[in-house]
């Protein structure tokens, strides 16, 4: 019988399950312990030592190597794009904006039901231009 050892500890079950999927994608068997206890009473997480990710002892070093890899540069290079600019003035000082949010909220307060006539998009902080994305 193979002995299982703790490869990593996490505060949240979601993080442990993402790490488990990462290990299984490279062929390392693993299982998550205490996730249901933490889901039911998340305040116990630190007291219990967190949600633990176990692997067979012979895979321990390989698992820790896989879990320590940082893929953020690879993701950034895949999705690297120049920042969007305002179609009106060309400024790159833009921000996410929801147009019509206040009137929709007022209708909800006064009428008691929501009317969804707002629009999501971007707004230029320099000239105030709004466009949908």
mmCIF file of N, CA and C in Angstrom:
data_model
loop_
_atom_site.group_PDB
_atom_site.id
_atom_site.type_symbol
_atom_site.label_atom_id
_atom_site.label_comp_id
_atom_site.label_asym_id
_atom_site.label_seq_id
_atom_site.Cartn_x
_atom_site.Cartn_y
_atom_site.Cartn_z
ATOM 1 N N UNK A 1 0.846 -1.184 0.000
ATOM 2 C CA UNK A 1 0.000 0.000 0.000
ATOM 3 C C UNK A 1 0.883 1.237 0.000
ATOM 4 N N UNK A 2 0.608 2.148 -0.911
ATOM 5 C CA UNK A 2 1.388 3.380 -1.005
ATOM 6 C C UNK A 2 0.953 4.360 0.069
ATOM 7 N N UNK A 3 1.938 4.986 0.648
ATOM 8 C CA UNK A 3 1.662 5.993 1.673
ATOM 9 C C UNK A 3 1.408 7.332 0.972
ATOM 10 N N UNK A 4 0.366 8.039 1.396
ATOM 11 C CA UNK A 4 0.068 9.366 0.848
ATOM 12 C C UNK A 4 0.597 10.432 1.791
ATOM 13 N N UNK A 5 1.121 11.500 1.207
ATOM 14 C CA UNK A 5 1.677 12.605 1.986
ATOM 15 C C UNK A 5 1.082 13.921 1.487
ATOM 16 N N UNK A 6 1.150 14.931 2.330
ATOM 17 C CA UNK A 6 0.610 16.248 1.981
ATOM 18 C C UNK A 6 1.571 16.956 1.030
ATOM 19 N N UNK A 7 1.087 17.297 -0.140
ATOM 20 C CA UNK A 7 1.896 18.033 -1.116
ATOM 21 C C UNK A 7 1.725 19.535 -0.938
ATOM 22 N N UNK A 8 0.523 19.962 -0.516
ATOM 23 C CA UNK A 8 0.258 21.389 -0.334
ATOM 24 C C UNK A 8 -0.965 21.571 0.551
ATOM 25 N N UNK A 9 -1.065 22.755 1.143
ATOM 26 C CA UNK A 9 -2.227 23.129 1.958
ATOM 27 C C UNK A 9 -2.807 24.421 1.400
ATOM 28 N N UNK A 10 -4.136 24.524 1.454
ATOM 29 C CA UNK A 10 -4.836 25.678 0.910
ATOM 30 C C UNK A 10 -5.887 26.151 1.902
ATOM 31 N N UNK A 11 -6.173 27.432 1.871
ATOM 32 C CA UNK A 11 -7.222 27.973 2.733
ATOM 33 C C UNK A 11 -8.612 27.691 2.180
ATOM 34 N N UNK A 12 -8.725 27.578 0.856
ATOM 35 C CA UNK A 12 -10.024 27.419 0.221
ATOM 36 C C UNK A 12 -10.067 26.148 -0.613
ATOM 37 N N UNK A 13 -11.170 25.403 -0.569
ATOM 38 C CA UNK A 13 -11.300 24.169 -1.342
ATOM 39 C C UNK A 13 -11.147 24.375 -2.845
ATOM 40 N N UNK A 14 -11.601 25.501 -3.351
ATOM 41 C CA UNK A 14 -11.488 25.755 -4.788
ATOM 42 C C UNK A 14 -10.026 25.744 -5.228
ATOM 43 N N UNK A 15 -9.160 26.390 -4.450
ATOM 44 C CA UNK A 15 -7.742 26.415 -4.789
ATOM 45 C C UNK A 15 -7.151 25.006 -4.769
ATOM 46 N N UNK A 16 -7.552 24.207 -3.810
ATOM 47 C CA UNK A 16 -7.056 22.832 -3.718
ATOM 48 C C UNK A 16 -7.512 22.008 -4.916
ATOM 49 N N UNK A 17 -8.743 22.194 -5.354
ATOM 50 C CA UNK A 17 -9.245 21.437 -6.499
ATOM 51 C C UNK A 17 -8.607 21.879 -7.811
ATOM 52 N N UNK A 18 -8.259 23.146 -7.925
ATOM 53 C CA UNK A 18 -7.531 23.608 -9.107
ATOM 54 C C UNK A 18 -6.146 22.970 -9.135
ATOM 55 N N UNK A 19 -5.475 22.929 -7.995
ATOM 56 C CA UNK A 19 -4.154 22.294 -7.909
ATOM 57 C C UNK A 19 -4.269 20.798 -8.199
ATOM 58 N N UNK A 20 -5.307 20.152 -7.709
ATOM 59 C CA UNK A 20 -5.535 18.724 -7.965
ATOM 60 C C UNK A 20 -5.688 18.479 -9.462
ATOM 61 N N UNK A 21 -6.463 19.306 -10.135
ATOM 62 C CA UNK A 21 -6.638 19.171 -11.582
ATOM 63 C C UNK A 21 -5.318 19.391 -12.319
ATOM 64 N N UNK A 22 -4.518 20.324 -11.826
ATOM 65 C CA UNK A 22 -3.215 20.579 -12.428
ATOM 66 C C UNK A 22 -2.318 19.346 -12.305
ATOM 67 N N UNK A 23 -2.308 18.723 -11.140
ATOM 68 C CA UNK A 23 -1.501 17.517 -10.938
ATOM 69 C C UNK A 23 -2.008 16.362 -11.798
ATOM 70 N N UNK A 24 -3.311 16.172 -11.838
ATOM 71 C CA UNK A 24 -3.865 15.074 -12.619
ATOM 72 C C UNK A 24 -3.650 15.261 -14.114
ATOM 73 N N UNK A 25 -3.515 16.515 -14.561
ATOM 74 C CA UNK A 25 -3.267 16.764 -15.982
ATOM 75 C C UNK A 25 -1.875 16.289 -16.420
ATOM 76 N N UNK A 26 -0.959 16.141 -15.461
ATOM 77 C CA UNK A 26 0.373 15.625 -15.792
ATOM 78 C C UNK A 26 0.543 14.188 -15.288
ATOM 79 N N UNK A 27 -0.538 13.556 -14.875
ATOM 80 C CA UNK A 27 -0.506 12.150 -14.513
ATOM 81 C C UNK A 27 -0.164 11.842 -13.070
ATOM 82 N N UNK A 28 -0.247 12.817 -12.186
ATOM 83 C CA UNK A 28 0.034 12.579 -10.770
ATOM 84 C C UNK A 28 -1.287 12.366 -10.041
ATOM 85 N N UNK A 29 -1.498 11.166 -9.460
ATOM 86 C CA UNK A 29 -2.744 10.936 -8.722
ATOM 87 C C UNK A 29 -2.750 11.751 -7.428
ATOM 88 N N UNK A 30 -3.917 12.253 -7.073
ATOM 89 C CA UNK A 30 -4.015 13.084 -5.867
ATOM 90 C C UNK A 30 -5.441 13.062 -5.342
ATOM 91 N N UNK A 31 -5.609 13.490 -4.086
ATOM 92 C CA UNK A 31 -6.944 13.663 -3.529
ATOM 93 C C UNK A 31 -6.919 14.807 -2.517
ATOM 94 N N UNK A 32 -8.079 15.410 -2.345
ATOM 95 C CA UNK A 32 -8.235 16.561 -1.465
ATOM 96 C C UNK A 32 -8.911 16.102 -0.177
ATOM 97 N N UNK A 33 -8.358 16.527 0.960
ATOM 98 C CA UNK A 33 -8.932 16.163 2.260
ATOM 99 C C UNK A 33 -9.445 17.408 2.980
ATOM 100 N N UNK A 34 -10.498 17.257 3.714
ATOM 101 C CA UNK A 34 -11.105 18.292 4.563
ATOM 102 C C UNK A 34 -11.827 19.397 3.794
ATOM 103 N N UNK A 35 -12.063 19.194 2.511
ATOM 104 C CA UNK A 35 -12.743 20.249 1.753
ATOM 105 C C UNK A 35 -14.188 20.434 2.196
ATOM 106 N N UNK A 36 -14.871 19.354 2.531
ATOM 107 C CA UNK A 36 -16.279 19.468 2.921
ATOM 108 C C UNK A 36 -16.428 20.115 4.296
ATOM 109 N N UNK A 37 -15.511 19.808 5.191
ATOM 110 C CA UNK A 37 -15.543 20.437 6.510
ATOM 111 C C UNK A 37 -15.343 21.936 6.386
ATOM 112 N N UNK A 38 -14.385 22.342 5.561
ATOM 113 C CA UNK A 38 -14.115 23.765 5.374
ATOM 114 C C UNK A 38 -15.269 24.439 4.630
ATOM 115 N N UNK A 39 -15.888 23.727 3.678
ATOM 116 C CA UNK A 39 -17.051 24.304 2.987
ATOM 117 C C UNK A 39 -18.208 24.553 3.957
ATOM 118 N N UNK A 40 -18.387 23.659 4.914
ATOM 119 C CA UNK A 40 -19.481 23.814 5.878
ATOM 120 C C UNK A 40 -19.170 24.873 6.934
ATOM 121 N N UNK A 41 -17.924 24.948 7.360
ATOM 122 C CA UNK A 41 -17.545 25.898 8.400
ATOM 123 C C UNK A 41 -16.160 26.454 8.061
ATOM 124 N N UNK A 42 -16.139 27.492 7.216
ATOM 125 C CA UNK A 42 -14.865 27.991 6.694
ATOM 126 C C UNK A 42 -13.964 28.579 7.775
ATOM 127 N N UNK A 43 -14.526 28.931 8.923
ATOM 128 C CA UNK A 43 -13.692 29.457 10.007
ATOM 129 C C UNK A 43 -12.759 28.394 10.581
ATOM 130 N N UNK A 44 -13.078 27.125 10.348
ATOM 131 C CA UNK A 44 -12.233 26.038 10.831
ATOM 132 C C UNK A 44 -10.991 25.828 9.966
ATOM 133 N N UNK A 45 -10.931 26.435 8.801
ATOM 134 C CA UNK A 45 -9.861 26.162 7.850
ATOM 135 C C UNK A 45 -8.474 26.313 8.457
ATOM 136 N N UNK A 46 -8.188 27.447 9.061
ATOM 137 C CA UNK A 46 -6.866 27.659 9.639
ATOM 138 C C UNK A 46 -6.625 26.781 10.854
ATOM 139 N N UNK A 47 -7.657 26.552 11.651
ATOM 140 C CA UNK A 47 -7.508 25.710 12.835
ATOM 141 C C UNK A 47 -7.179 24.267 12.462
ATOM 142 N N UNK A 48 -7.704 23.805 11.334
ATOM 143 C CA UNK A 48 -7.461 22.434 10.882
ATOM 144 C C UNK A 48 -6.188 22.308 10.059
ATOM 145 N N UNK A 49 -5.548 23.414 9.741
ATOM 146 C CA UNK A 49 -4.370 23.355 8.882
ATOM 147 C C UNK A 49 -4.713 23.497 7.419
ATOM 148 N N UNK A 50 -5.912 23.950 7.141
ATOM 149 C CA UNK A 50 -6.322 24.182 5.763
ATOM 150 C C UNK A 50 -6.831 22.936 5.076
ATOM 151 N N UNK A 51 -7.143 23.100 3.797
ATOM 152 C CA UNK A 51 -7.555 21.990 2.951
ATOM 153 C C UNK A 51 -6.273 21.366 2.421
ATOM 154 N N UNK A 52 -6.120 20.072 2.612
ATOM 155 C CA UNK A 52 -4.852 19.416 2.270
ATOM 156 C C UNK A 52 -4.964 18.633 0.966
ATOM 157 N N UNK A 53 -3.911 18.734 0.169
ATOM 158 C CA UNK A 53 -3.814 18.008 -1.093
ATOM 159 C C UNK A 53 -2.786 16.896 -0.917
ATOM 160 N N UNK A 54 -3.245 15.650 -1.007
ATOM 161 C CA UNK A 54 -2.382 14.488 -0.811
ATOM 162 C C UNK A 54 -1.973 13.876 -2.144
ATOM 163 N N UNK A 55 -0.740 13.362 -2.197
ATOM 164 C CA UNK A 55 -0.235 12.604 -3.336
ATOM 165 C C UNK A 55 0.505 11.378 -2.792
ATOM 166 N N UNK A 56 0.661 10.332 -3.602
ATOM 167 C CA UNK A 56 1.501 9.216 -3.159
ATOM 168 C C UNK A 56 2.931 9.706 -2.905
ATOM 169 N N UNK A 57 3.586 9.097 -1.913
ATOM 170 C CA UNK A 57 4.901 9.569 -1.475
ATOM 171 C C UNK A 57 5.913 9.638 -2.612
ATOM 172 N N UNK A 58 5.868 8.689 -3.541
ATOM 173 C CA UNK A 58 6.850 8.687 -4.631
ATOM 174 C C UNK A 58 6.657 9.832 -5.626
ATOM 175 N N UNK A 59 5.509 10.493 -5.603
ATOM 176 C CA UNK A 59 5.235 11.626 -6.499
ATOM 177 C C UNK A 59 5.429 12.980 -5.823
ATOM 178 N N UNK A 60 5.827 12.994 -4.568
ATOM 179 C CA UNK A 60 5.850 14.230 -3.793
ATOM 180 C C UNK A 60 6.694 15.326 -4.436
ATOM 181 N N UNK A 61 7.937 15.041 -4.764
ATOM 182 C CA UNK A 61 8.811 16.084 -5.314
ATOM 183 C C UNK A 61 8.305 16.585 -6.662
ATOM 184 N N UNK A 62 7.875 15.663 -7.505
ATOM 185 C CA UNK A 62 7.344 16.055 -8.811
ATOM 186 C C UNK A 62 6.084 16.921 -8.646
ATOM 187 N N UNK A 63 5.237 16.560 -7.696
ATOM 188 C CA UNK A 63 4.012 17.334 -7.449
ATOM 189 C C UNK A 63 4.350 18.743 -6.975
ATOM 190 N N UNK A 64 5.295 18.852 -6.064
ATOM 191 C CA UNK A 64 5.683 20.186 -5.584
ATOM 192 C C UNK A 64 6.296 21.018 -6.705
ATOM 193 N N UNK A 65 7.045 20.387 -7.607
ATOM 194 C CA UNK A 65 7.602 21.115 -8.749
ATOM 195 C C UNK A 65 6.494 21.635 -9.658
ATOM 196 N N UNK A 66 5.503 20.783 -9.937
ATOM 197 C CA UNK A 66 4.380 21.194 -10.793
ATOM 198 C C UNK A 66 3.603 22.330 -10.138
ATOM 199 N N UNK A 67 3.346 22.215 -8.836
ATOM 200 C CA UNK A 67 2.561 23.243 -8.138
ATOM 201 C C UNK A 67 3.308 24.562 -7.997
ATOM 202 N N UNK A 68 4.632 24.525 -8.066
ATOM 203 C CA UNK A 68 5.398 25.764 -7.910
ATOM 204 C C UNK A 68 5.621 26.497 -9.230
ATOM 205 N N UNK A 69 5.238 25.875 -10.354
ATOM 206 C CA UNK A 69 5.428 26.527 -11.657
ATOM 207 C C UNK A 69 4.498 27.725 -11.781
ATOM 208 N N UNK A 70 5.022 28.769 -12.424
ATOM 209 C CA UNK A 70 4.258 29.999 -12.636
ATOM 210 C C UNK A 70 4.037 30.186 -14.132
ATOM 211 N N UNK A 71 2.796 30.097 -14.557
ATOM 212 C CA UNK A 71 2.469 30.210 -15.971
ATOM 213 C C UNK A 71 1.957 31.594 -16.354
ATOM 214 N N UNK A 72 2.052 32.560 -15.472
ATOM 215 C CA UNK A 72 1.469 33.872 -15.750
ATOM 216 C C UNK A 72 2.129 34.556 -16.943
ATOM 217 N N UNK A 73 3.444 34.393 -17.137
ATOM 218 C CA UNK A 73 4.103 35.005 -18.291
ATOM 219 C C UNK A 73 3.622 34.391 -19.601
ATOM 220 N N UNK A 74 3.411 33.075 -19.602
ATOM 221 C CA UNK A 74 2.923 32.403 -20.804
ATOM 222 C C UNK A 74 1.517 32.878 -21.151
ATOM 223 N N UNK A 75 0.671 33.042 -20.145
ATOM 224 C CA UNK A 75 -0.693 33.513 -20.383
ATOM 225 C C UNK A 75 -0.670 34.959 -20.870
ATOM 226 N N UNK A 76 0.161 35.786 -20.240
ATOM 227 C CA UNK A 76 0.268 37.179 -20.673
ATOM 228 C C UNK A 76 0.737 37.286 -22.111
ATOM 229 N N UNK A 77 1.684 36.451 -22.510
ATOM 230 C CA UNK A 77 2.192 36.524 -23.882
ATOM 231 C C UNK A 77 1.141 36.063 -24.886
ATOM 232 N N UNK A 78 0.284 35.111 -24.493
ATOM 233 C CA UNK A 78 -0.781 34.660 -25.392
ATOM 234 C C UNK A 78 -1.846 35.720 -25.598
ATOM 235 N N UNK A 79 -2.160 36.453 -24.537
ATOM 236 C CA UNK A 79 -3.260 37.409 -24.595
ATOM 237 C C UNK A 79 -2.791 38.846 -24.509
ATOM 238 N N UNK A 80 -1.532 39.067 -24.779
ATOM 239 C CA UNK A 80 -0.993 40.421 -24.711
ATOM 240 C C UNK A 80 -1.534 41.239 -25.872
ATOM 241 N N UNK A 81 -2.181 42.315 -25.554
ATOM 242 C CA UNK A 81 -2.700 43.205 -26.592
ATOM 243 C C UNK A 81 -2.528 44.639 -26.117
ATOM 244 N N UNK A 82 -2.455 45.512 -27.071
ATOM 245 C CA UNK A 82 -2.297 46.915 -26.700
ATOM 246 C C UNK A 82 -3.577 47.411 -26.039
ATOM 247 N N UNK A 83 -3.457 48.349 -25.122
ATOM 248 C CA UNK A 83 -4.653 48.846 -24.437
ATOM 249 C C UNK A 83 -5.605 49.526 -25.423
ATOM 250 N N UNK A 84 -6.874 49.370 -25.148
ATOM 251 C CA UNK A 84 -7.890 49.982 -25.997
ATOM 252 C C UNK A 84 -7.832 51.500 -25.844
ATOM 253 N N UNK A 85 -8.215 52.195 -26.878
ATOM 254 C CA UNK A 85 -8.216 53.654 -26.818
ATOM 255 C C UNK A 85 -9.588 54.181 -27.233
ATOM 256 N N UNK A 86 -9.873 55.410 -26.832
ATOM 257 C CA UNK A 86 -11.155 56.055 -27.114
ATOM 258 C C UNK A 86 -11.281 56.313 -28.619
ATOM 259 N N UNK A 87 -12.401 55.908 -29.227
ATOM 260 C CA UNK A 87 -12.583 56.161 -30.656
ATOM 261 C C UNK A 87 -12.814 57.640 -30.973
ATOM 262 N N UNK A 88 -13.159 58.423 -29.953
ATOM 263 C CA UNK A 88 -13.438 59.840 -30.173
ATOM 264 C C UNK A 88 -12.182 60.705 -30.090
ATOM 265 N N UNK A 89 -11.396 60.540 -28.997
ATOM 266 C CA UNK A 89 -10.228 61.406 -28.809
ATOM 267 C C UNK A 89 -8.895 60.655 -28.844
ATOM 268 N N UNK A 90 -8.919 59.315 -28.840
ATOM 269 C CA UNK A 90 -7.692 58.529 -28.898
ATOM 270 C C UNK A 90 -7.012 58.303 -27.562
ATOM 271 N N UNK A 91 -7.580 58.798 -26.484
ATOM 272 C CA UNK A 91 -6.981 58.643 -25.167
ATOM 273 C C UNK A 91 -7.034 57.178 -24.727
ATOM 274 N N UNK A 92 -6.024 56.749 -23.980
ATOM 275 C CA UNK A 92 -6.018 55.391 -23.439
ATOM 276 C C UNK A 92 -6.462 55.384 -21.972
ATOM 277 N N UNK A 93 -6.944 56.513 -21.496
ATOM 278 C CA UNK A 93 -7.430 56.633 -20.130
ATOM 279 C C UNK A 93 -8.920 56.263 -20.107
ATOM 280 N N UNK A 94 -9.205 54.956 -20.200
ATOM 281 C CA UNK A 94 -10.582 54.473 -20.272
ATOM 282 C C UNK A 94 -10.866 53.563 -19.086
ATOM 283 N N UNK A 95 -12.163 53.399 -18.789
ATOM 284 C CA UNK A 95 -12.570 52.574 -17.652
ATOM 285 C C UNK A 95 -13.892 51.882 -17.963
ATOM 286 N N UNK A 96 -14.151 50.730 -17.346
ATOM 287 C CA UNK A 96 -15.449 50.076 -17.523
ATOM 288 C C UNK A 96 -16.557 50.966 -16.952
ATOM 289 N N UNK A 97 -17.699 50.995 -17.628
ATOM 290 C CA UNK A 97 -18.792 51.864 -17.198
ATOM 291 C C UNK A 97 -20.124 51.227 -17.568
ATOM 292 N N UNK A 98 -21.139 51.429 -16.726
ATOM 293 C CA UNK A 98 -22.490 50.975 -17.013
ATOM 294 C C UNK A 98 -23.370 52.199 -17.176
ATOM 295 N N UNK A 99 -23.868 52.383 -18.383
ATOM 296 C CA UNK A 99 -24.702 53.539 -18.704
ATOM 297 C C UNK A 99 -26.159 53.199 -18.389
ATOM 298 N N UNK A 100 -26.844 54.100 -17.675
ATOM 299 C CA UNK A 100 -28.251 53.919 -17.345
ATOM 300 C C UNK A 100 -28.491 53.154 -16.052
ATOM 301 N N UNK A 101 -27.463 53.014 -15.243
ATOM 302 C CA UNK A 101 -27.598 52.243 -13.997
ATOM 303 C C UNK A 101 -28.499 52.970 -12.996
ATOM 304 N N UNK A 102 -28.352 54.280 -12.862
ATOM 305 C CA UNK A 102 -29.155 55.037 -11.890
ATOM 306 C C UNK A 102 -30.642 55.041 -12.242
ATOM 307 N N UNK A 103 -31.004 55.355 -13.494
ATOM 308 C CA UNK A 103 -32.438 55.299 -13.826
ATOM 309 C C UNK A 103 -33.035 53.901 -13.635
ATOM 310 N N UNK A 104 -32.280 52.863 -13.964
ATOM 311 C CA UNK A 104 -32.782 51.493 -13.772
ATOM 312 C C UNK A 104 -33.011 51.219 -12.290
ATOM 313 N N UNK A 105 -32.122 51.702 -11.445
ATOM 314 C CA UNK A 105 -32.277 51.515 -10.003
ATOM 315 C C UNK A 105 -33.503 52.268 -9.493
ATOM 316 N N UNK A 106 -33.702 53.501 -9.955
ATOM 317 C CA UNK A 106 -34.865 54.285 -9.531
ATOM 318 C C UNK A 106 -36.179 53.622 -9.945
ATOM 319 N N UNK A 107 -36.227 53.093 -11.166
ATOM 320 C CA UNK A 107 -37.434 52.391 -11.620
ATOM 321 C C UNK A 107 -37.686 51.179 -10.732
ATOM 322 N N UNK A 108 -36.633 50.468 -10.361
ATOM 323 C CA UNK A 108 -36.788 49.304 -9.490
ATOM 324 C C UNK A 108 -37.331 49.711 -8.129
ATOM 325 N N UNK A 109 -36.821 50.820 -7.562
ATOM 326 C CA UNK A 109 -37.280 51.287 -6.252
ATOM 327 C C UNK A 109 -38.737 51.761 -6.323
ATOM 328 N N UNK A 110 -39.091 52.517 -7.359
ATOM 329 C CA UNK A 110 -40.432 53.083 -7.461
ATOM 330 C C UNK A 110 -41.476 52.083 -7.951
ATOM 331 N N UNK A 111 -41.131 51.267 -8.949
ATOM 332 C CA UNK A 111 -42.110 50.355 -9.538
ATOM 333 C C UNK A 111 -42.098 48.980 -8.878
ATOM 334 N N UNK A 112 -40.999 48.621 -8.251
ATOM 335 C CA UNK A 112 -40.924 47.340 -7.565
ATOM 336 C C UNK A 112 -40.470 46.190 -8.439
ATOM 337 N N UNK A 113 -40.143 46.464 -9.692
ATOM 338 C CA UNK A 113 -39.616 45.418 -10.564
ATOM 339 C C UNK A 113 -38.535 46.037 -11.456
ATOM 340 N N UNK A 114 -37.555 45.243 -11.839
ATOM 341 C CA UNK A 114 -36.442 45.791 -12.614
ATOM 342 C C UNK A 114 -36.765 45.928 -14.094
ATOM 343 N N UNK A 115 -36.293 46.993 -14.673
ATOM 344 C CA UNK A 115 -36.298 47.175 -16.123
ATOM 345 C C UNK A 115 -34.834 47.249 -16.542
ATOM 346 N N UNK A 116 -34.423 46.333 -17.367
ATOM 347 C CA UNK A 116 -33.007 46.235 -17.718
ATOM 348 C C UNK A 116 -32.712 47.033 -18.986
ATOM 349 N N UNK A 117 -32.640 48.343 -18.863
ATOM 350 C CA UNK A 117 -32.331 49.169 -20.017
ATOM 351 C C UNK A 117 -30.960 49.830 -19.910
ATOM 352 N N UNK A 118 -30.112 49.280 -19.089
ATOM 353 C CA UNK A 118 -28.768 49.825 -18.977
ATOM 354 C C UNK A 118 -27.843 49.104 -19.961
ATOM 355 N N UNK A 119 -26.675 49.709 -20.221
ATOM 356 C CA UNK A 119 -25.715 49.159 -21.175
ATOM 357 C C UNK A 119 -24.338 49.113 -20.542
ATOM 358 N N UNK A 120 -23.631 48.009 -20.774
ATOM 359 C CA UNK A 120 -22.258 47.870 -20.301
ATOM 360 C C UNK A 120 -21.309 48.266 -21.422
ATOM 361 N N UNK A 121 -20.227 48.937 -21.057
ATOM 362 C CA UNK A 121 -19.253 49.340 -22.056
ATOM 363 C C UNK A 121 -18.056 50.003 -21.411
ATOM 364 N N UNK A 122 -17.425 50.883 -22.164
ATOM 365 C CA UNK A 122 -16.252 51.625 -21.704
ATOM 366 C C UNK A 122 -16.520 53.112 -21.825
ATOM 367 N N UNK A 123 -15.914 53.878 -20.918
ATOM 368 C CA UNK A 123 -16.065 55.330 -20.936
ATOM 369 C C UNK A 123 -14.679 55.953 -20.871
ATOM 370 N N UNK A 124 -14.473 56.970 -21.706
ATOM 371 C CA UNK A 124 -13.205 57.698 -21.711
ATOM 372 C C UNK A 124 -13.219 58.692 -20.560
ATOM 373 N N UNK A 125 -12.198 58.643 -19.722
ATOM 374 C CA UNK A 125 -12.114 59.567 -18.586
ATOM 375 C C UNK A 125 -11.747 60.976 -19.042
ATOM 376 N N UNK A 126 -11.184 61.095 -20.213
ATOM 377 C CA UNK A 126 -10.746 62.407 -20.699
ATOM 378 C C UNK A 126 -11.891 63.191 -21.346
ATOM 379 N N UNK A 127 -12.622 62.564 -22.291
ATOM 380 C CA UNK A 127 -13.672 63.298 -22.996
ATOM 381 C C UNK A 127 -15.081 62.868 -22.606
ATOM 382 N N UNK A 128 -15.238 61.774 -21.847
ATOM 383 C CA UNK A 128 -16.541 61.316 -21.404
ATOM 384 C C UNK A 128 -17.293 60.464 -22.423
ATOM 385 N N UNK A 129 -16.686 60.152 -23.553
ATOM 386 C CA UNK A 129 -17.341 59.336 -24.582
ATOM 387 C C UNK A 129 -17.598 57.925 -24.063
ATOM 388 N N UNK A 130 -18.784 57.368 -24.378
ATOM 389 C CA UNK A 130 -19.156 56.019 -23.978
ATOM 390 C C UNK A 130 -19.378 55.176 -25.210
ATOM 391 N N UNK A 131 -18.899 53.923 -25.191
ATOM 392 C CA UNK A 131 -19.171 52.993 -26.273
ATOM 393 C C UNK A 131 -19.322 51.590 -25.684
ATOM 394 N N UNK A 132 -20.188 50.806 -26.345
ATOM 395 C CA UNK A 132 -20.443 49.442 -25.882
ATOM 396 C C UNK A 132 -19.326 48.521 -26.353
ATOM 397 N N UNK A 133 -19.071 47.497 -25.542
ATOM 398 C CA UNK A 133 -18.042 46.521 -25.920
ATOM 399 C C UNK A 133 -18.664 45.195 -26.232
#
